[in-house]
Amino acid sequence: MRILVAGAGATGGYFGGRLAQAGRDVTFLVRPGRQARLAERGLRITSPTGETRLTPRTVTTVDGPYDLVLIAVKSYALDAVIAALGPAVGDRTVVIPLLNGMRHVDTLTGAFGPGHVWGGLCMIHGTLDDHGDVVQMSALHRLVFGPFGEGPDDRLDKVTAALGDAGFDSRASRHIRAEMWEKWVLLATIGGATTLQRGSIGAINAAPGGPEFNRALTAETVAVATAAGFPPRPQALTMLRDTMASTEPTTSSMYRDLIAGHPVEADAIVGDLVAEAGRHDVPVPLLSAAWTALSIYQATREAD
């Protein structure tokens, strides 16, 4: 199976790199600058189990179809990627986005059609270091995927085999939309808390009023998902509440990007959930405050 990974940052670099390491036919679609860096240093992955260096196949343009396309870019880069992906999507191509939030599903479906776009999510604590190398910061490395349709899809077994036994946890789901919502709620809650309060979950819980704040914000995001028809399942709800009650220095990628002065995925993660709350008349004062703060950050950054 020919696999195209759009993006070779922390997410695309990790999962695409592990697939290549496992012998899969993987090509990375990257920008010229990233292509030059990978040609110079290779694709390096540092994880709790050691370091891996690969020589990846990279392209900056696509000239033909692939069997599977994994999209691993930030939400604000999606439009540019869609414009480049047209030739990659053939009659039987499966497109699996690993983006945060839900807005990208309609965008991709509009571009490539519902028969091509599946749901997907990943869970990994990863980043790029100053050299552009992938750093996996914990043992968590999970990829979940599946078609949105309820009927049989004869491509599922092939995709499952292609993504399996590759050095990370991988599974197909017949409830992928619900699982994507659960991740969205998790990211919006952690991201909203850490960016608004400018600290880790543990630091917030150690501050006066911090535990009450975290519980209230959690209640807001769960209420939105429930009103939208995707209440978190008991296991996901327990994990969310335990995470928000933790004394550990847990942060979010959005918080780390904000502290570093980088662009943030505020619209797709927080802003869209605030909009969803409005559609269902769910009051979300704390989440709205986080959205306001992030909007100020984005406007200030763009002005500079």
mmCIF file of N, CA and C in Angstrom, residues 216-280:
data_model
loop_
_atom_site.group_PDB
_atom_site.id
_atom_site.type_symbol
_atom_site.label_atom_id
_atom_site.label_comp_id
_atom_site.label_asym_id
_atom_site.label_seq_id
_atom_site.Cartn_x
_atom_site.Cartn_y
_atom_site.Cartn_z
ATOM 1 N N ALA A 216 -15.229 23.429 36.785
ATOM 2 C CA ALA A 216 -16.277 24.184 36.098
ATOM 3 C C ALA A 216 -16.052 24.195 34.587
ATOM 4 N N LEU A 217 -14.798 24.363 34.170
ATOM 5 C CA LEU A 217 -14.499 24.349 32.738
ATOM 6 C C LEU A 217 -14.790 22.970 32.145
ATOM 7 N N THR A 218 -14.445 21.934 32.868
ATOM 8 C CA THR A 218 -14.746 20.574 32.414
ATOM 9 C C THR A 218 -16.245 20.375 32.235
ATOM 10 N N ALA A 219 -17.018 20.867 33.181
ATOM 11 C CA ALA A 219 -18.473 20.735 33.088
ATOM 12 C C ALA A 219 -19.006 21.452 31.848
ATOM 13 N N GLU A 220 -18.414 22.598 31.505
ATOM 14 C CA GLU A 220 -18.860 23.339 30.327
ATOM 15 C C GLU A 220 -18.619 22.547 29.046
ATOM 16 N N THR A 221 -17.405 22.051 28.864
ATOM 17 C CA THR A 221 -17.087 21.372 27.606
ATOM 18 C C THR A 221 -17.871 20.070 27.461
ATOM 19 N N VAL A 222 -18.055 19.366 28.558
ATOM 20 C CA VAL A 222 -18.846 18.131 28.517
ATOM 21 C C VAL A 222 -20.298 18.449 28.179
ATOM 22 N N ALA A 223 -20.816 19.544 28.708
ATOM 23 C CA ALA A 223 -22.197 19.932 28.424
ATOM 24 C C ALA A 223 -22.393 20.243 26.942
ATOM 25 N N VAL A 224 -21.394 20.872 26.318
ATOM 26 C CA VAL A 224 -21.498 21.171 24.890
ATOM 27 C C VAL A 224 -21.546 19.879 24.074
ATOM 28 N N ALA A 225 -20.628 18.966 24.359
ATOM 29 C CA ALA A 225 -20.604 17.704 23.625
ATOM 30 C C ALA A 225 -21.899 16.924 23.810
ATOM 31 N N THR A 226 -22.421 16.937 25.013
ATOM 32 C CA THR A 226 -23.667 16.224 25.295
ATOM 33 C C THR A 226 -24.824 16.834 24.519
ATOM 34 N N ALA A 227 -24.894 18.158 24.499
ATOM 35 C CA ALA A 227 -25.963 18.831 23.766
ATOM 36 C C ALA A 227 -25.864 18.583 22.262
ATOM 37 N N ALA A 228 -24.638 18.396 21.772
ATOM 38 C CA ALA A 228 -24.432 18.151 20.345
ATOM 39 C C ALA A 228 -24.684 16.696 19.960
ATOM 40 N N GLY A 229 -24.946 15.852 20.948
ATOM 41 C CA GLY A 229 -25.238 14.457 20.669
ATOM 42 C C GLY A 229 -24.061 13.520 20.794
ATOM 43 N N PHE A 230 -22.958 14.014 21.377
ATOM 44 C CA PHE A 230 -21.764 13.186 21.529
ATOM 45 C C PHE A 230 -21.240 13.238 22.961
ATOM 46 N N PRO A 231 -22.033 12.792 23.919
ATOM 47 C CA PRO A 231 -21.562 12.802 25.307
ATOM 48 C C PRO A 231 -20.366 11.876 25.469
ATOM 49 N N PRO A 232 -19.331 12.311 26.175
ATOM 50 C CA PRO A 232 -18.181 11.418 26.384
ATOM 51 C C PRO A 232 -18.606 10.137 27.093
ATOM 52 N N ARG A 233 -18.064 9.033 26.646
ATOM 53 C CA ARG A 233 -18.343 7.762 27.301
ATOM 54 C C ARG A 233 -17.706 7.746 28.690
ATOM 55 N N PRO A 234 -18.176 6.857 29.572
ATOM 56 C CA PRO A 234 -17.684 6.865 30.961
ATOM 57 C C PRO A 234 -16.168 6.830 31.081
ATOM 58 N N GLN A 235 -15.503 6.007 30.287
ATOM 59 C CA GLN A 235 -14.048 5.913 30.390
ATOM 60 C C GLN A 235 -13.381 7.222 29.993
ATOM 61 N N ALA A 236 -13.869 7.846 28.912
ATOM 62 C CA ALA A 236 -13.306 9.119 28.474
ATOM 63 C C ALA A 236 -13.588 10.217 29.489
ATOM 64 N N LEU A 237 -14.774 10.197 30.074
ATOM 65 C CA LEU A 237 -15.132 11.205 31.065
ATOM 66 C C LEU A 237 -14.259 11.071 32.308
ATOM 67 N N THR A 238 -14.013 9.850 32.734
ATOM 68 C CA THR A 238 -13.145 9.628 33.894
ATOM 69 C C THR A 238 -11.729 10.119 33.616
ATOM 70 N N MET A 239 -11.209 9.826 32.425
ATOM 71 C CA MET A 239 -9.867 10.283 32.078
ATOM 72 C C MET A 239 -9.786 11.802 32.058
ATOM 73 N N LEU A 240 -10.808 12.453 31.497
ATOM 74 C CA LEU A 240 -10.837 13.907 31.451
ATOM 75 C C LEU A 240 -10.836 14.492 32.855
ATOM 76 N N ARG A 241 -11.698 14.002 33.709
ATOM 77 C CA ARG A 241 -11.783 14.538 35.064
ATOM 78 C C ARG A 241 -10.514 14.270 35.856
ATOM 79 N N ASP A 242 -9.947 13.087 35.692
ATOM 80 C CA ASP A 242 -8.696 12.779 36.387
ATOM 81 C C ASP A 242 -7.565 13.685 35.912
ATOM 82 N N THR A 243 -7.509 13.928 34.608
ATOM 83 C CA THR A 243 -6.474 14.807 34.063
ATOM 84 C C THR A 243 -6.607 16.216 34.615
ATOM 85 N N MET A 244 -7.831 16.714 34.667
ATOM 86 C CA MET A 244 -8.046 18.084 35.128
ATOM 87 C C MET A 244 -7.889 18.225 36.641
ATOM 88 N N ALA A 245 -7.885 17.119 37.371
ATOM 89 C CA ALA A 245 -7.666 17.154 38.819
ATOM 90 C C ALA A 245 -6.225 16.825 39.189
ATOM 91 N N SER A 246 -5.383 16.622 38.198
ATOM 92 C CA SER A 246 -4.026 16.147 38.436
ATOM 93 C C SER A 246 -3.139 17.216 39.076
ATOM 94 N N THR A 247 -2.140 16.759 39.798
ATOM 95 C CA THR A 247 -1.109 17.656 40.335
ATOM 96 C C THR A 247 0.136 17.645 39.454
ATOM 97 N N GLU A 248 0.088 16.912 38.344
ATOM 98 C CA GLU A 248 1.231 16.820 37.437
ATOM 99 C C GLU A 248 1.347 18.095 36.590
ATOM 100 N N PRO A 249 2.547 18.386 36.077
ATOM 101 C CA PRO A 249 2.745 19.594 35.261
ATOM 102 C C PRO A 249 2.254 19.411 33.823
ATOM 103 N N THR A 250 1.033 18.938 33.681
ATOM 104 C CA THR A 250 0.463 18.679 32.356
ATOM 105 C C THR A 250 0.134 19.990 31.654
ATOM 106 N N THR A 251 0.545 20.112 30.404
ATOM 107 C CA THR A 251 0.173 21.277 29.597
ATOM 108 C C THR A 251 -0.462 20.775 28.302
ATOM 109 N N SER A 252 -0.607 21.655 27.348
ATOM 110 C CA SER A 252 -1.183 21.310 26.049
ATOM 111 C C SER A 252 -0.265 21.829 24.963
ATOM 112 N N SER A 253 -0.382 21.259 23.768
ATOM 113 C CA SER A 253 0.427 21.756 22.655
ATOM 114 C C SER A 253 0.082 23.210 22.357
ATOM 115 N N MET A 254 -1.169 23.584 22.542
ATOM 116 C CA MET A 254 -1.564 24.969 22.318
ATOM 117 C C MET A 254 -0.880 25.895 23.319
ATOM 118 N N TYR A 255 -0.786 25.466 24.565
ATOM 119 C CA TYR A 255 -0.078 26.252 25.581
ATOM 120 C C TYR A 255 1.401 26.382 25.218
ATOM 121 N N ARG A 256 2.023 25.280 24.817
ATOM 122 C CA ARG A 256 3.446 25.326 24.474
ATOM 123 C C ARG A 256 3.685 26.213 23.262
ATOM 124 N N ASP A 257 2.783 26.160 22.273
ATOM 125 C CA ASP A 257 2.913 27.042 21.114
ATOM 126 C C ASP A 257 2.749 28.499 21.520
ATOM 127 N N LEU A 258 1.801 28.772 22.385
ATOM 128 C CA LEU A 258 1.556 30.144 22.829
ATOM 129 C C LEU A 258 2.767 30.697 23.569
ATOM 130 N N ILE A 259 3.310 29.931 24.495
ATOM 131 C CA ILE A 259 4.465 30.382 25.265
ATOM 132 C C ILE A 259 5.666 30.639 24.358
ATOM 133 N N ALA A 260 5.781 29.840 23.291
ATOM 134 C CA ALA A 260 6.896 29.992 22.357
ATOM 135 C C ALA A 260 6.652 31.088 21.326
ATOM 136 N N GLY A 261 5.454 31.682 21.326
ATOM 137 C CA GLY A 261 5.141 32.726 20.362
ATOM 138 C C GLY A 261 4.755 32.213 18.991
ATOM 139 N N HIS A 262 4.366 30.952 18.909
ATOM 140 C CA HIS A 262 4.004 30.343 17.632
ATOM 141 C C HIS A 262 2.506 30.510 17.348
ATOM 142 N N PRO A 263 2.077 30.249 16.105
ATOM 143 C CA PRO A 263 0.629 30.207 15.837
ATOM 144 C C PRO A 263 -0.032 29.127 16.682
ATOM 145 N N VAL A 264 -1.297 29.325 16.999
ATOM 146 C CA VAL A 264 -2.035 28.358 17.816
ATOM 147 C C VAL A 264 -3.303 27.927 17.077
ATOM 148 N N GLU A 265 -3.787 26.734 17.426
ATOM 149 C CA GLU A 265 -5.001 26.202 16.807
ATOM 150 C C GLU A 265 -6.235 26.624 17.599
ATOM 151 N N ALA A 266 -6.289 27.876 17.956
ATOM 152 C CA ALA A 266 -7.372 28.349 18.817
ATOM 153 C C ALA A 266 -8.736 28.226 18.153
ATOM 154 N N ASP A 267 -8.822 28.544 16.877
ATOM 155 C CA ASP A 267 -10.113 28.513 16.194
ATOM 156 C C ASP A 267 -10.702 27.107 16.185
ATOM 157 N N ALA A 268 -9.903 26.131 15.768
ATOM 158 C CA ALA A 268 -10.408 24.771 15.596
ATOM 159 C C ALA A 268 -10.690 24.077 16.916
ATOM 160 N N ILE A 269 -9.928 24.408 17.954
ATOM 161 C CA ILE A 269 -10.074 23.692 19.220
ATOM 162 C C ILE A 269 -11.024 24.398 20.178
ATOM 163 N N VAL A 270 -10.816 25.683 20.393
ATOM 164 C CA VAL A 270 -11.627 26.406 21.383
ATOM 165 C C VAL A 270 -12.751 27.188 20.721
ATOM 166 N N GLY A 271 -12.425 27.964 19.704
ATOM 167 C CA GLY A 271 -13.434 28.809 19.074
ATOM 168 C C GLY A 271 -14.610 28.035 18.514
ATOM 169 N N ASP A 272 -14.335 26.916 17.862
ATOM 170 C CA ASP A 272 -15.425 26.122 17.290
ATOM 171 C C ASP A 272 -16.306 25.500 18.365
ATOM 172 N N LEU A 273 -15.725 25.160 19.516
ATOM 173 C CA LEU A 273 -16.542 24.592 20.589
ATOM 174 C C LEU A 273 -17.408 25.673 21.230
ATOM 175 N N VAL A 274 -16.893 26.898 21.305
ATOM 176 C CA VAL A 274 -17.718 28.015 21.771
ATOM 177 C C VAL A 274 -18.884 28.235 20.806
ATOM 178 N N ALA A 275 -18.603 28.175 19.509
ATOM 179 C CA ALA A 275 -19.671 28.329 18.517
ATOM 180 C C ALA A 275 -20.693 27.205 18.630
ATOM 181 N N GLU A 276 -20.218 25.987 18.870
ATOM 182 C CA GLU A 276 -21.122 24.850 19.049
ATOM 183 C C GLU A 276 -22.003 25.069 20.272
ATOM 184 N N ALA A 277 -21.432 25.623 21.330
ATOM 185 C CA ALA A 277 -22.217 25.928 22.528
ATOM 186 C C ALA A 277 -23.326 26.916 22.209
ATOM 187 N N GLY A 278 -23.013 27.919 21.383
ATOM 188 C CA GLY A 278 -24.023 28.887 20.999
ATOM 189 C C GLY A 278 -25.158 28.273 20.211
ATOM 190 N N ARG A 279 -24.845 27.320 19.354
ATOM 191 C CA ARG A 279 -25.888 26.665 18.567
ATOM 192 C C ARG A 279 -26.852 25.871 19.440
ATOM 193 N N HIS A 280 -26.376 25.424 20.592
ATOM 194 C CA HIS A 280 -27.213 24.601 21.468
ATOM 195 C C HIS A 280 -27.611 25.329 22.753
#
